[in-house]
Amino acid sequence: MAEFDKDRNGAGADASAPRRSGDADGLRPSDRRPPLPATEPLYAVTLWPHRSLSETGFRTLLLIVFAGLVIPVLPFLGSPVALVLILFALATLALLWLLLRRNYRDARLQEDLRLWRGLILVERREADGRERIWHADPTWVGLTCREQGGPVDHYLTLTGNGRTIELGAFLSPEERQQLSEELDAALTRARSADHPANG
């Protein structure tokens, strides 16, 4: 989810407007990775969807399903019914393989969030390999966690640099709540590092 980018004058971005210098590739400035600080991040987390089945488990499951589909066919070997049952079993096995492969592909989704004093960066790698980048100054970033009323419970968004992005929508509500608390504390630390107490 992303809202319209704002240009420097606060007007909404217009697709028909001429590109500014630096926009030769059509990307907005916030879509490019900014120069990263030389220091370690104050907070860093990598998020990905839950993967309940390992590659070994995937193969084991297919073998078990194959055996479960073939065993009932054995008494019918040599009869015309066997061919129909074998075709049904192979079609079922192929469909299961395709669906599990799709699930694995979708599980390649990943979000990397890093927070420094003066910069918060979110890099999202989609299942198809595309990468989306969002960054802003943590001083002006808004963190919102809607317990209810969003697309999912504990819907987590970051707002800054003229855009609003969702964060960890694929996580469980409890994981999003924990992430919200950790990120809120980290943003507070980053903001206090920007404005040290006079003493």
mmCIF file of N, CA and C in Angstrom, residues 42-43 115 181-191:
data_model
loop_
_atom_site.group_PDB
_atom_site.id
_atom_site.type_symbol
_atom_site.label_atom_id
_atom_site.label_comp_id
_atom_site.label_asym_id
_atom_site.label_seq_id
_atom_site.Cartn_x
_atom_site.Cartn_y
_atom_site.Cartn_z
ATOM 1 N N LEU A 42 20.676 1.185 14.652
ATOM 2 C CA LEU A 42 20.180 1.114 16.025
ATOM 3 C C LEU A 42 19.203 -0.054 16.172
ATOM 4 N N TYR A 43 18.528 -0.375 15.067
ATOM 5 C CA TYR A 43 17.547 -1.460 15.062
ATOM 6 C C TYR A 43 17.515 -2.051 13.661
ATOM 7 N N LEU A 115 17.132 0.874 10.975
ATOM 8 C CA LEU A 115 16.933 2.203 11.545
ATOM 9 C C LEU A 115 18.254 2.731 12.083
ATOM 10 N N GLU A 181 5.773 -2.647 19.069
ATOM 11 C CA GLU A 181 6.370 -2.212 20.335
ATOM 12 C C GLU A 181 7.881 -2.024 20.198
ATOM 13 N N GLU A 182 8.550 -2.991 19.554
ATOM 14 C CA GLU A 182 10.006 -2.889 19.371
ATOM 15 C C GLU A 182 10.369 -1.685 18.507
ATOM 16 N N LEU A 183 9.627 -1.483 17.424
ATOM 17 C CA LEU A 183 9.925 -0.387 16.507
ATOM 18 C C LEU A 183 9.636 0.962 17.147
ATOM 19 N N ASP A 184 8.572 1.045 17.943
ATOM 20 C CA ASP A 184 8.259 2.293 18.638
ATOM 21 C C ASP A 184 9.392 2.665 19.595
ATOM 22 N N ALA A 185 9.896 1.677 20.334
ATOM 23 C CA ALA A 185 11.016 1.932 21.251
ATOM 24 C C ALA A 185 12.270 2.335 20.479
ATOM 25 N N ALA A 186 12.522 1.687 19.348
ATOM 26 C CA ALA A 186 13.703 2.008 18.539
ATOM 27 C C ALA A 186 13.590 3.408 17.937
ATOM 28 N N LEU A 187 12.401 3.785 17.475
ATOM 29 C CA LEU A 187 12.204 5.143 16.938
ATOM 30 C C LEU A 187 12.421 6.190 18.025
ATOM 31 N N THR A 188 11.964 5.894 19.240
ATOM 32 C CA THR A 188 12.184 6.815 20.357
ATOM 33 C C THR A 188 13.677 6.985 20.617
ATOM 34 N N ARG A 189 14.429 5.866 20.586
ATOM 35 C CA ARG A 189 15.888 5.956 20.776
ATOM 36 C C ARG A 189 16.532 6.769 19.658
ATOM 37 N N ALA A 190 16.107 6.537 18.415
ATOM 38 C CA ALA A 190 16.696 7.260 17.279
ATOM 39 C C ALA A 190 16.401 8.749 17.375
ATOM 40 N N ARG A 191 15.197 9.097 17.803
ATOM 41 C CA ARG A 191 14.837 10.519 17.934
ATOM 42 C C ARG A 191 15.600 11.173 19.069
#
